[in-house]
Short mmCIF file of C-alpha atoms in Angstrom, two decimals:
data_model
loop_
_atom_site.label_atom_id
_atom_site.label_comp_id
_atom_site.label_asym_id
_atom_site.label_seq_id
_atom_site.Cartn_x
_atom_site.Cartn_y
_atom_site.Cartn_z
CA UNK A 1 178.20 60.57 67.87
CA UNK A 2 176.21 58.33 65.46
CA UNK A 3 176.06 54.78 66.57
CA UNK A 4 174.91 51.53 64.35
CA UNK A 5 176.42 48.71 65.78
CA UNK A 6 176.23 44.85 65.65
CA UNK A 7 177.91 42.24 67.59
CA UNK A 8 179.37 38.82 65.93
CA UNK A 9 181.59 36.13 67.20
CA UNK A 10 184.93 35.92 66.26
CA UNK A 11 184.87 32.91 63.11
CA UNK A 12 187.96 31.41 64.75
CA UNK A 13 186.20 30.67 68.31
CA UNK A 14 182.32 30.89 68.11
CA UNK A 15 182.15 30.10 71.80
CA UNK A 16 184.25 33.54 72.22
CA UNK A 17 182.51 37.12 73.55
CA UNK A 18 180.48 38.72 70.72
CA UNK A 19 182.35 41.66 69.38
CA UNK A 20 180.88 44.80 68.26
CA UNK A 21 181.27 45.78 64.36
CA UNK A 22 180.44 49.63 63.61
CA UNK A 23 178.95 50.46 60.36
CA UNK A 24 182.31 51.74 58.08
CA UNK A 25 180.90 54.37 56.69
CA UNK A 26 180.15 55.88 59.67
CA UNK A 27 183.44 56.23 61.11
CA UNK A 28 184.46 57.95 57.64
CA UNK A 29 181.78 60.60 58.49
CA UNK A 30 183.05 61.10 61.59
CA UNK A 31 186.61 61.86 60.22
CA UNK A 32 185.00 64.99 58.79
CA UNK A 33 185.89 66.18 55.19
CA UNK A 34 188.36 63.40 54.48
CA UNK A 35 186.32 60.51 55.15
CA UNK A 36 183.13 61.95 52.62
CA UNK A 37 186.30 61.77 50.35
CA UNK A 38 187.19 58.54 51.10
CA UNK A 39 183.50 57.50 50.93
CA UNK A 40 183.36 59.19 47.76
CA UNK A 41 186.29 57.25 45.96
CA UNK A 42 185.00 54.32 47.52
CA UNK A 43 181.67 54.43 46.00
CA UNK A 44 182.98 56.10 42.21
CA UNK A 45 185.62 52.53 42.43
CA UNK A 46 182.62 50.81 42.91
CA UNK A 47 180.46 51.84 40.64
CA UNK A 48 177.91 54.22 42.16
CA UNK A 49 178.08 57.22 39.61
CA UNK A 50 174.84 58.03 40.65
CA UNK A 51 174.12 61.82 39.06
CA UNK A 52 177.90 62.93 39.25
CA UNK A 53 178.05 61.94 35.36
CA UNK A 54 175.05 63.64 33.70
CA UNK A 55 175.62 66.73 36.39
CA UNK A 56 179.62 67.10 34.29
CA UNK A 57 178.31 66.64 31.23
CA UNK A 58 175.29 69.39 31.86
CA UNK A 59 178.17 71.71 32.95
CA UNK A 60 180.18 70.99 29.94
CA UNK A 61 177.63 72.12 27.81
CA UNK A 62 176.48 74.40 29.46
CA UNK A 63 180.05 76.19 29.49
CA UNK A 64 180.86 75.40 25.50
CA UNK A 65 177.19 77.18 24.42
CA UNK A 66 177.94 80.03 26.33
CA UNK A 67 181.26 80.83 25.00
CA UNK A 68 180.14 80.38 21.80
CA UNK A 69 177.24 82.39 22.44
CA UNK A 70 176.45 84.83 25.83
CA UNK A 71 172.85 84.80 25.23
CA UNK A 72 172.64 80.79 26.16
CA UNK A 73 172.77 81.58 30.04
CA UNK A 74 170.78 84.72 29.66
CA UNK A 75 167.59 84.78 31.40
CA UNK A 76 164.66 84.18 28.76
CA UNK A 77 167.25 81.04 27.18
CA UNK A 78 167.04 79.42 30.25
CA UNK A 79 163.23 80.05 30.72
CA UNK A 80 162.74 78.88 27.65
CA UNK A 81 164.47 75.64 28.58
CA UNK A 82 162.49 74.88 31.48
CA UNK A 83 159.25 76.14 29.52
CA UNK A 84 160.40 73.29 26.60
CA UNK A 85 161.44 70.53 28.39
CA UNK A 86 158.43 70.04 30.52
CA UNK A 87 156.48 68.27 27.98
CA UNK A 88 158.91 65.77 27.12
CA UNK A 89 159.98 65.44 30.38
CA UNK A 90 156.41 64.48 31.65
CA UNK A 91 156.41 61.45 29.20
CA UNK A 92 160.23 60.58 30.47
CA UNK A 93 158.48 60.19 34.22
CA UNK A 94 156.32 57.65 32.62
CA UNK A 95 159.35 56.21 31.20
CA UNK A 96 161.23 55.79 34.14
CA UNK A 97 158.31 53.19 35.84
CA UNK A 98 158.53 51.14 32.54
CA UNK A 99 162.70 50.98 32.64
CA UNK A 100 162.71 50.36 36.78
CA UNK A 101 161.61 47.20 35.19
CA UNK A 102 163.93 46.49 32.15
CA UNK A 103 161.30 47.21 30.15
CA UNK A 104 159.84 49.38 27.20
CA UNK A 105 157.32 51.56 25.91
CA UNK A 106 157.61 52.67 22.12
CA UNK A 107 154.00 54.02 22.40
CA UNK A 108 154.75 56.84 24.34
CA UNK A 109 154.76 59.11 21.64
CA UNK A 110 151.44 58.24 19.97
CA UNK A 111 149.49 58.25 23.12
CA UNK A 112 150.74 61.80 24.13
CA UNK A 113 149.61 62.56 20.03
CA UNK A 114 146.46 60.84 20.65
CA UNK A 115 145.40 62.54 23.96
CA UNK A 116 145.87 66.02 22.28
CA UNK A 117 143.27 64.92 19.86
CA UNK A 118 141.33 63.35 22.11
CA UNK A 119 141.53 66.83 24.54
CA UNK A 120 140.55 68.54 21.03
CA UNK A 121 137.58 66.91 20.03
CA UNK A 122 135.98 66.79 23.39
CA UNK A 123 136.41 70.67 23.44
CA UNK A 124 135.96 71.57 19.86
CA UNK A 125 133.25 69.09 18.44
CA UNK A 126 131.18 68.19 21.34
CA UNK A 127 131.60 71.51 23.34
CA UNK A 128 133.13 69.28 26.49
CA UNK A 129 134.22 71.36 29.96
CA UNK A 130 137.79 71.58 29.51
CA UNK A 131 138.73 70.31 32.47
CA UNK A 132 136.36 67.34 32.58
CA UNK A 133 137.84 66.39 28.93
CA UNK A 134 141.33 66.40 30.87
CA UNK A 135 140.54 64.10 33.04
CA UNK A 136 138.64 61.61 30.47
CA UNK A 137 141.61 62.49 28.13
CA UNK A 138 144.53 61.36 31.35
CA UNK A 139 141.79 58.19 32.12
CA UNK A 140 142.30 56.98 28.33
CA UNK A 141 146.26 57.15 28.62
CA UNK A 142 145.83 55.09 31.84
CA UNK A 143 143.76 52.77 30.27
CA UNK A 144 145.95 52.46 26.92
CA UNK A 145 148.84 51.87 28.84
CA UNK A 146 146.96 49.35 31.39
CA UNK A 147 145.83 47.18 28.44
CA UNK A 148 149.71 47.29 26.80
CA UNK A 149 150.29 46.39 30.87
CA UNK A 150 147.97 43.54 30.25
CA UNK A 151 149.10 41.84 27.31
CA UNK A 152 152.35 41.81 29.04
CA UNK A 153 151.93 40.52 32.11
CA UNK A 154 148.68 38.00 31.42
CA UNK A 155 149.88 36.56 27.76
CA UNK A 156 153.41 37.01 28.01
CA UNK A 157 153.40 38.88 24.69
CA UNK A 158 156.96 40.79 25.09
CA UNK A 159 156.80 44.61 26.05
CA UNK A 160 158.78 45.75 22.94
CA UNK A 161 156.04 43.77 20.36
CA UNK A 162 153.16 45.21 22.76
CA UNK A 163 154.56 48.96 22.64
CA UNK A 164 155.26 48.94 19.00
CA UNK A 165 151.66 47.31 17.77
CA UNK A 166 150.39 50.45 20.33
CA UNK A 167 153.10 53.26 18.44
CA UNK A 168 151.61 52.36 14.94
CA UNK A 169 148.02 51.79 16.13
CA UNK A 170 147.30 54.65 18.50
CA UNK A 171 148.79 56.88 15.54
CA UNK A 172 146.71 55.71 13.16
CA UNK A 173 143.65 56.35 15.08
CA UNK A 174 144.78 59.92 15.79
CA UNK A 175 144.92 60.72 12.53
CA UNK A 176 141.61 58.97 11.86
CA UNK A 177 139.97 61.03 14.03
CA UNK A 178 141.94 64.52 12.93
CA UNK A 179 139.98 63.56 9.60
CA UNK A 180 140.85 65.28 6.32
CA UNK A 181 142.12 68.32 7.72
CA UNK A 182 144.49 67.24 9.69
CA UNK A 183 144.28 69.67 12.90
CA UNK A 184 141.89 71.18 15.35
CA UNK A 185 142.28 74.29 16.76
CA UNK A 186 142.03 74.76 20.01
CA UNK A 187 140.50 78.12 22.24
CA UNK A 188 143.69 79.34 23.41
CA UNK A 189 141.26 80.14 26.66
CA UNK A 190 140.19 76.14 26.78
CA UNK A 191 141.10 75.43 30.61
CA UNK A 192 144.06 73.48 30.63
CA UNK A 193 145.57 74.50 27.37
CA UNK A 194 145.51 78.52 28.70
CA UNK A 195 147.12 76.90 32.09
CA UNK A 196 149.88 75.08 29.91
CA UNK A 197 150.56 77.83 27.66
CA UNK A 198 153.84 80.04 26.81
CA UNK A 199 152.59 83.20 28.55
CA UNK A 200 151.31 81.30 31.24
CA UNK A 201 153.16 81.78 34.61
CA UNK A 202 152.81 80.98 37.91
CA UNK A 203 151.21 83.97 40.45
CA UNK A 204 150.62 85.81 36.96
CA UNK A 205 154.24 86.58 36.53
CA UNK A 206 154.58 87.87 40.15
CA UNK A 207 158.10 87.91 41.88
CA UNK A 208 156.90 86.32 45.08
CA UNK A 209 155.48 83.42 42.99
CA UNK A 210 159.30 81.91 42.11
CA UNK A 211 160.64 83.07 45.63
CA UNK A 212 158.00 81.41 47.51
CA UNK A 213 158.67 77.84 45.15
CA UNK A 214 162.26 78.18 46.21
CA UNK A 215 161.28 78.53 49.99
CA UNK A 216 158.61 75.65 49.55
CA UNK A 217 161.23 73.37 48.40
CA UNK A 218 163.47 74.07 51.21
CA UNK A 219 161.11 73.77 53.77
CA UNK A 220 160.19 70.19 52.27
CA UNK A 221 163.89 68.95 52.39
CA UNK A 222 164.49 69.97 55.88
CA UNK A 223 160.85 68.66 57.00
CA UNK A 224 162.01 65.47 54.85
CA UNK A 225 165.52 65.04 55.91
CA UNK A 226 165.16 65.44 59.19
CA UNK A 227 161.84 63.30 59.36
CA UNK A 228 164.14 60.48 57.94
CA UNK A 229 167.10 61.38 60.40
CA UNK A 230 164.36 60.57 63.59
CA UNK A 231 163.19 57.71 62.09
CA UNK A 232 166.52 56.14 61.21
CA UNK A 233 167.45 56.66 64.63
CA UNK A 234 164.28 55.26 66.34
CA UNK A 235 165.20 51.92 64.44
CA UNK A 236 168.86 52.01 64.91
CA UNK A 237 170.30 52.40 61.66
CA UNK A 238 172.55 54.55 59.78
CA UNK A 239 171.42 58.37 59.67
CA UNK A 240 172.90 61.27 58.39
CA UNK A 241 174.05 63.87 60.97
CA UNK A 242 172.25 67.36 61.19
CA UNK A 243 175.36 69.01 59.86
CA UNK A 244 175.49 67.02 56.36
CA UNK A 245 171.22 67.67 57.11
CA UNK A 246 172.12 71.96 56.59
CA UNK A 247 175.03 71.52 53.84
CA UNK A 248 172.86 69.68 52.02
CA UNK A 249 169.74 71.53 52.60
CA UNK A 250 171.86 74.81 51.92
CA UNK A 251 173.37 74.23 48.67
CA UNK A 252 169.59 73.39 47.65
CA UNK A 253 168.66 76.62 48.80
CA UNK A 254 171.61 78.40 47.30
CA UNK A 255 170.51 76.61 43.80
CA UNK A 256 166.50 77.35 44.41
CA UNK A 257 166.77 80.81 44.65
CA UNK A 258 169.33 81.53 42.05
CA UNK A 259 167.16 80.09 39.60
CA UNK A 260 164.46 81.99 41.00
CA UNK A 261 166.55 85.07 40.90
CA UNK A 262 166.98 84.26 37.06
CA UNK A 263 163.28 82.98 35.69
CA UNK A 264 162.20 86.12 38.02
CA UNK A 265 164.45 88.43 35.33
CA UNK A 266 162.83 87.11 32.70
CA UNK A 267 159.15 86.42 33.05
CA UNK A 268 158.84 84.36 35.96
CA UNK A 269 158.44 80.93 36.38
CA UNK A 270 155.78 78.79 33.68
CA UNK A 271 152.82 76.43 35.06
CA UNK A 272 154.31 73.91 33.17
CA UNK A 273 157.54 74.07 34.93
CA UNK A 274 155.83 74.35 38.05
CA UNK A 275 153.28 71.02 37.44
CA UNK A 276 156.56 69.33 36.32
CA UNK A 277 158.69 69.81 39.20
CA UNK A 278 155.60 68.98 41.24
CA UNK A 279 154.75 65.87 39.50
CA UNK A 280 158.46 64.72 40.40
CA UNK A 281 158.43 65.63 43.70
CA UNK A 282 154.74 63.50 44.10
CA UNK A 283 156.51 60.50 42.32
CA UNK A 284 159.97 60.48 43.59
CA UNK A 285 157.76 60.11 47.03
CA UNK A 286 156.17 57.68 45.72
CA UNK A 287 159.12 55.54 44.46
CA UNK A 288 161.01 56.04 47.33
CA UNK A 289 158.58 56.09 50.60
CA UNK A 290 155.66 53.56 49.79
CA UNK A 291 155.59 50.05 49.73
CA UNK A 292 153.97 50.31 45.73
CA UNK A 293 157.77 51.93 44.95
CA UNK A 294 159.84 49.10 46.75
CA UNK A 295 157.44 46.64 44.66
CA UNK A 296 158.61 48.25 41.83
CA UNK A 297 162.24 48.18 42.07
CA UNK A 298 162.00 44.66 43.59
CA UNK A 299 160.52 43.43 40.57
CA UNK A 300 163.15 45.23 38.50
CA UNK A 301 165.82 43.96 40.30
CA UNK A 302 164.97 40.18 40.29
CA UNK A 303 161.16 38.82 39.35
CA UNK A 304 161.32 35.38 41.12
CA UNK A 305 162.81 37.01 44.26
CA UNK A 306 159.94 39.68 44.20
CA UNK A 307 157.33 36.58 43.54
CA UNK A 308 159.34 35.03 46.40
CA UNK A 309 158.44 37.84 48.27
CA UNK A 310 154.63 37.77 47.80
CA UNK A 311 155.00 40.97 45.32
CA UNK A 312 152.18 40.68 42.58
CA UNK A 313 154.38 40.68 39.73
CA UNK A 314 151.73 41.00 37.15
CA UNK A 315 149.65 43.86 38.97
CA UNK A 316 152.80 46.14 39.48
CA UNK A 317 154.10 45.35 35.14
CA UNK A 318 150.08 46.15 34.36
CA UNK A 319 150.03 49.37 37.06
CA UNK A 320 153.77 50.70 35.39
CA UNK A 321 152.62 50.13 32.08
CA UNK A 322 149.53 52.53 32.58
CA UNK A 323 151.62 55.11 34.87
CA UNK A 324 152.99 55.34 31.67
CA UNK A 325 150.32 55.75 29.62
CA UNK A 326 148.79 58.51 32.00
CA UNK A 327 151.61 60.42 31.99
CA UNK A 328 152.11 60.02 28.36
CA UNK A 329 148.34 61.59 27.94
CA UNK A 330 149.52 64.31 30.55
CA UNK A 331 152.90 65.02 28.18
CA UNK A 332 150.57 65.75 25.14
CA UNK A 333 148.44 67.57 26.69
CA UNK A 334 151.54 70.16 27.47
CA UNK A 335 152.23 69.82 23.21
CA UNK A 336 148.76 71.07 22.63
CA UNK A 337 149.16 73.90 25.04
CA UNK A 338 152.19 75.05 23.32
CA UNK A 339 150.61 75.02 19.77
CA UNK A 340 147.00 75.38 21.23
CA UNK A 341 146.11 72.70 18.22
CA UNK A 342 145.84 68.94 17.58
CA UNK A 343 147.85 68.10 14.76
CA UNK A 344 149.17 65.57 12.14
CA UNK A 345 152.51 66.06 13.72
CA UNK A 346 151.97 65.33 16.97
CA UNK A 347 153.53 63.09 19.29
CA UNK A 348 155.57 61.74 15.97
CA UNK A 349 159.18 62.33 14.71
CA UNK A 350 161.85 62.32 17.57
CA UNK A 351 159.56 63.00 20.63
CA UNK A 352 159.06 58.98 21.53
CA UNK A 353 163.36 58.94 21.17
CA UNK A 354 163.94 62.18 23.16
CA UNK A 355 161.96 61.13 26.44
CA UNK A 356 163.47 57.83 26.13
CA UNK A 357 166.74 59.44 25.86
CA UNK A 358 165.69 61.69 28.66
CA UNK A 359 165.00 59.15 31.13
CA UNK A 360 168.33 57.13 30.58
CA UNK A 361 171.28 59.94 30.30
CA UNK A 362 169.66 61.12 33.56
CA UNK A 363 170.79 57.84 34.89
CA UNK A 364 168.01 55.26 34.76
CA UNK A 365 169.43 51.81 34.23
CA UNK A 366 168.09 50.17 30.80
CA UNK A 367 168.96 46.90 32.79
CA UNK A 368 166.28 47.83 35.41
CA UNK A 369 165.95 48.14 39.57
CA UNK A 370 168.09 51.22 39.40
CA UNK A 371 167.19 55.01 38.53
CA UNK A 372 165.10 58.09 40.58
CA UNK A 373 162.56 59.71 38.78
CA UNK A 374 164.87 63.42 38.91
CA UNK A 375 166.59 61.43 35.56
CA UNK A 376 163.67 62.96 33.84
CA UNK A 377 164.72 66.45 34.67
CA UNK A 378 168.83 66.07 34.42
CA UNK A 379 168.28 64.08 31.18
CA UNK A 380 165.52 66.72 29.83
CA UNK A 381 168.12 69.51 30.97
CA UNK A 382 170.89 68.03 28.99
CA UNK A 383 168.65 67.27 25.87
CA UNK A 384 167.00 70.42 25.44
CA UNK A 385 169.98 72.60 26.24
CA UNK A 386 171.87 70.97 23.29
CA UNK A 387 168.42 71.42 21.41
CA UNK A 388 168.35 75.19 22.47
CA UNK A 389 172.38 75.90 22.32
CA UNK A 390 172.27 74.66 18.71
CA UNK A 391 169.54 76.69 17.80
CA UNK A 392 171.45 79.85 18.82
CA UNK A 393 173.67 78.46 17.03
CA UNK A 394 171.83 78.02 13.70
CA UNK A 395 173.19 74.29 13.24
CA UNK A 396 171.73 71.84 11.64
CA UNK A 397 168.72 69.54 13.17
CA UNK A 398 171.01 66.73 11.43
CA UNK A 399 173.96 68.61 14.03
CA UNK A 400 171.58 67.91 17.18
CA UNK A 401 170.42 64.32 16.02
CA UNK A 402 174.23 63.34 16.36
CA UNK A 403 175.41 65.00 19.32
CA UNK A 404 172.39 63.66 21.44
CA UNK A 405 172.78 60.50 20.06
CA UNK A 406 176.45 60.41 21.15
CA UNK A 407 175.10 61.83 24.83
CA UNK A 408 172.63 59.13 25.06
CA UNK A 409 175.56 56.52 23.86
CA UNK A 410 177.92 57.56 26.09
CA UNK A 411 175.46 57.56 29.26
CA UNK A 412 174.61 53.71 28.38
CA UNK A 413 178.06 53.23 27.90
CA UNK A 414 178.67 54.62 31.70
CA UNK A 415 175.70 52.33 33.40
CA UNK A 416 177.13 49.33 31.22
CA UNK A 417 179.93 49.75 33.04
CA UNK A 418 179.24 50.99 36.38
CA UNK A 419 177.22 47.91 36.28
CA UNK A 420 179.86 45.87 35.81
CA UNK A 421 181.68 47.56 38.14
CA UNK A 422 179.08 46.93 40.79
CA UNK A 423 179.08 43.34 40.12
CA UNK A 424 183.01 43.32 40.53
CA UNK A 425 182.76 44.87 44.23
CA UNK A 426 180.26 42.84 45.29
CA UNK A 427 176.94 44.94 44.52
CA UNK A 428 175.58 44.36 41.00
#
C-alpha cells in the first residue's frame, strides 16, 4: 500500500491531536480502474489536457488521410514522415527553451539557413574536415543565439525586436556569402551531410537496428521509472506503484516495436530520426531531472519569484536563447543533408512558422512555465502528416497553409483555456 501522509490539527481546536491527511490521489489509485477515472475527470475539469488533445487530433487525421487514401499508413509514407519532420522538429526543440519562458525567436529560420552555408563553405571553399566544420557551424548557432540572449537579458531590448533584427540580418548575410550563384553544392559523401541523408539508415538498413531502438527505449523507461519510484519513496512522497510502472512501460513497448515492425518494412529506420529522438530523450532529461531545467521553468512561471529564489534570471534567458540558436544550426544542417546544397531558399518561406507551430500544437504554453520537449515530436507528427496526407492528395500548398493554420489556432485556443481553467481550480 502506498503511503504519503501528513498530520494537521483540527482548525476548530489547535490544541487537539494532530490528524493524519493522506494524499487524495492516492486513495483513487488504490480503488483500481475507477479511481485513474476519477483522477482523470478530475484533472481534464481542471485543466490538465496535457497530450490527450494533440494525441485526438493526430488520430483524426491520421484516420481521414487514410480513407481517402490507403497508401498514407503504408510503410514508406510513414518513413517518409519521420525522415521529414526531423529537421523541423530539431529547430522546434530549440523553440520549446525560448517559449518555457514566454518568449520568442523569429530567427530560427535564418540561422538554420545560415549554418547550411556556413557547413558549405567550410567544406567546399576552404576544403574544411566535415565534421570539424559541424561543430564550428553548431558553435556559431550557439553564439548567434547567445548574443540575441544578450541583448535581451542585459539591455532589455524585447525578444520579439531582438529575433526579428536577427531573421532579416542573418538572411542577408547568407545570401551574401552564397554570392552570385546562389548555392553550393555539397559532396553528398561530406561527413555529416552523408549521415543526414535520405538513404541514410541506421545499422545500414539492418532489421536488428530498429528492433534493438525499440528495446533500448524500454529498457530506459523501466531503468527510469523505477529509479524515480525508489527515490520517491526514500523521501516519502507520492510514487507510482509497479503495476501502473509495467502498463505504462508496456503500452510503450507495444508502440516501439510496432513502429519498428513498420520502418523495418520499408527501409528501416533514418539517422535523422534516430539523432532526433535521441536529442529529445537528452533534453527532456535535461528539463526534467537537473536543477538548469527547474531554473528554466521557474523563470517561466514567475521572474521575481525565480530572482526570489537566487535563480540567475539573465544567465538562464541568455543560455535558452543560444539552446536555440544551436539547435537551430543543428536543424539546417538536416536541410542541407536532404538537398546536399546550400541554397537561396533555405531556412526561408514557412520553415521559421512550421517549428513554431510545431512546438505549440504539441502543447507548449505560449504563456510560458508549461510544455515537455516531446511537443516537438507530437506537433511535428501532426504538421507533417497534414503536409504529407495532402500531398497524396494533390491539394493545394494554399489547402495545407489553412488547415495547419486552423490546427495551430485551435491548439492555442485549448491552452488559452485550459489556462483559464487552471486558474479557476486553483492551479494557474
Amino acid at each position: 500500500m502506498v503511503e504519503d501522509q501528513t498530520t494537521v490539527a483540527p482548525a476548530d481546536d489547535p490544541t487537539a491531536a494532530p490528524v493524519a491527511v493522506v494524499d487524495p490521489r492516492l486513495l483513487l489509485r488504490e480503488e483500481g480502474f475507477k479511481g485513474y477515472w476519477t483522477e482523470f475527470k478530475r484533472k481534464t475539469k481542471g485543466g490538465e489536457l496535457g497530450s490527450l488533445p494533440v494525441v485526438i487530433g493526430l488520430i483524426v487525421i491520421w484516420t481521414i488521410f487514410q480513407l481517402k487514401n490507403d497508401l498514407f499508413l503504408s510503410a514508406d509514407n510513414l518513413s517518409d514522415i519521420g525522415y521529414y519532420m526531423s529537421a523541423y522538429g530539431m529547430l522546434s526543440i530549440g523553440l520549446v527553451f525560448v517559449l518555457l519562458l514566454g518568449e520568442i525567436d523569429l530567427s530560427v529560420g535564418s540561422v538554420s539557413g545560415l549554418a547550411s552555408t556556413l557547413f558549405a563553405v567550410f567544406v567546399v571553399d576552404h576544403t574544411m574536415n566535415p565534421w570539424l566544420a559541424l561543430f564550428l557551424t553548431v558553435l556559431t548557432g550557439a553564439a548567434i543565439g547567445a548574443l540575441h540572449g544578450w541583448f535581451f537579458a542585459k539591455i532589455g531590448v524585447p525578444a520579439f525586436v531582438v529575433t526579428l533584427a536577427g531573421l532579416l540580418g542573418w538572411n542577408g548575410l547568407m545570401l551574401w556569402l552564397l554570392g552570385s550563384s546562389g548555392t553550393i553544392n555539397i559532396p553528398s559523401d561530406s561527413g555529416p551531410v552523408n549521415v543526414l541523408a535520405k538513404s541514410s539508415y541506421f545499422m545500414d538498413q539492418a532489421i536488428i537496428g530498429a528492433y534493438l531502438l525499440a528495446g533500448l527505449a524500454v529498457v530506459l523507461s523501466l531503468v527510469g521509472n523505477f529509479g524515480e519510484q525508489r527515490r520517491r519513496k526514500a523521501a516519502g512522497v507520492p510514487f507510482r506503484p509497479t503495476s501502473e510502472i509495467l502498463l505504462r512501460v508496456g503500452l510503450l513497448a507495444v508502440v516501439s516495436f510496432v513502429a519498428a515492425a513498420v520502418l523495418n518494412s520499408a527501409a528501416g529506420v533514418s539517422n535523422a530520426l534516430v539523432i532526433f529522438l535521441a536529442a529529445l530523450v537528452i533534453i527532456d532529461f535535461v528539463l526534467r531531472r537537473t536543477t538548469y531545467g527547474r531554473q528554466v521553468f521557474a523563470v517561466g512561471g514567475g521572474i521575481e519569484a525565480a530572482r526570489r529564489a537566487g535563480i540567475s534570471v539573465p544567465m538562464v534567458r541568455i543560455t535558452v536563447f543560444a539552446i536555440s540558436g544551436g539547435f537551430a544550426a543543428v536543424g539546417g544542417m538536416f536541410f542541407a543533408g536532404q538537398t546536399a546544397s546550400a541554397t537561396l531558399s533555405a531556412g526561408t518561406g514557412n520553415v521559421l512558422m512550421l517549428a513554431i507551430a510545431a512546438a505549440v500544437i504539441g502543447g507548449t504554453s505560449l504563456f510560458g512555465g508549461r510544455g515537455t520537449v516531446w511537443s516537438a515530436l507530437l506537433g511535428m507528427l501532426v504538421i507533417q502528416s497534414i503536409t504529407t496526407g495532402l500531398n497524396l492528395l494533390n491539394m493545394n500548398t494554399s489547402i495545407q497553409y489553412m488547415i495547419t493554420g486552423g490546427v495551430l489556432l485551435g491548439a492555442v485556443v485549448i491552452d488559452s483555456v485550459s489556462r483559464r481553467s487552471q486558474k479557476a481550480a486553483g492551479r494557474g
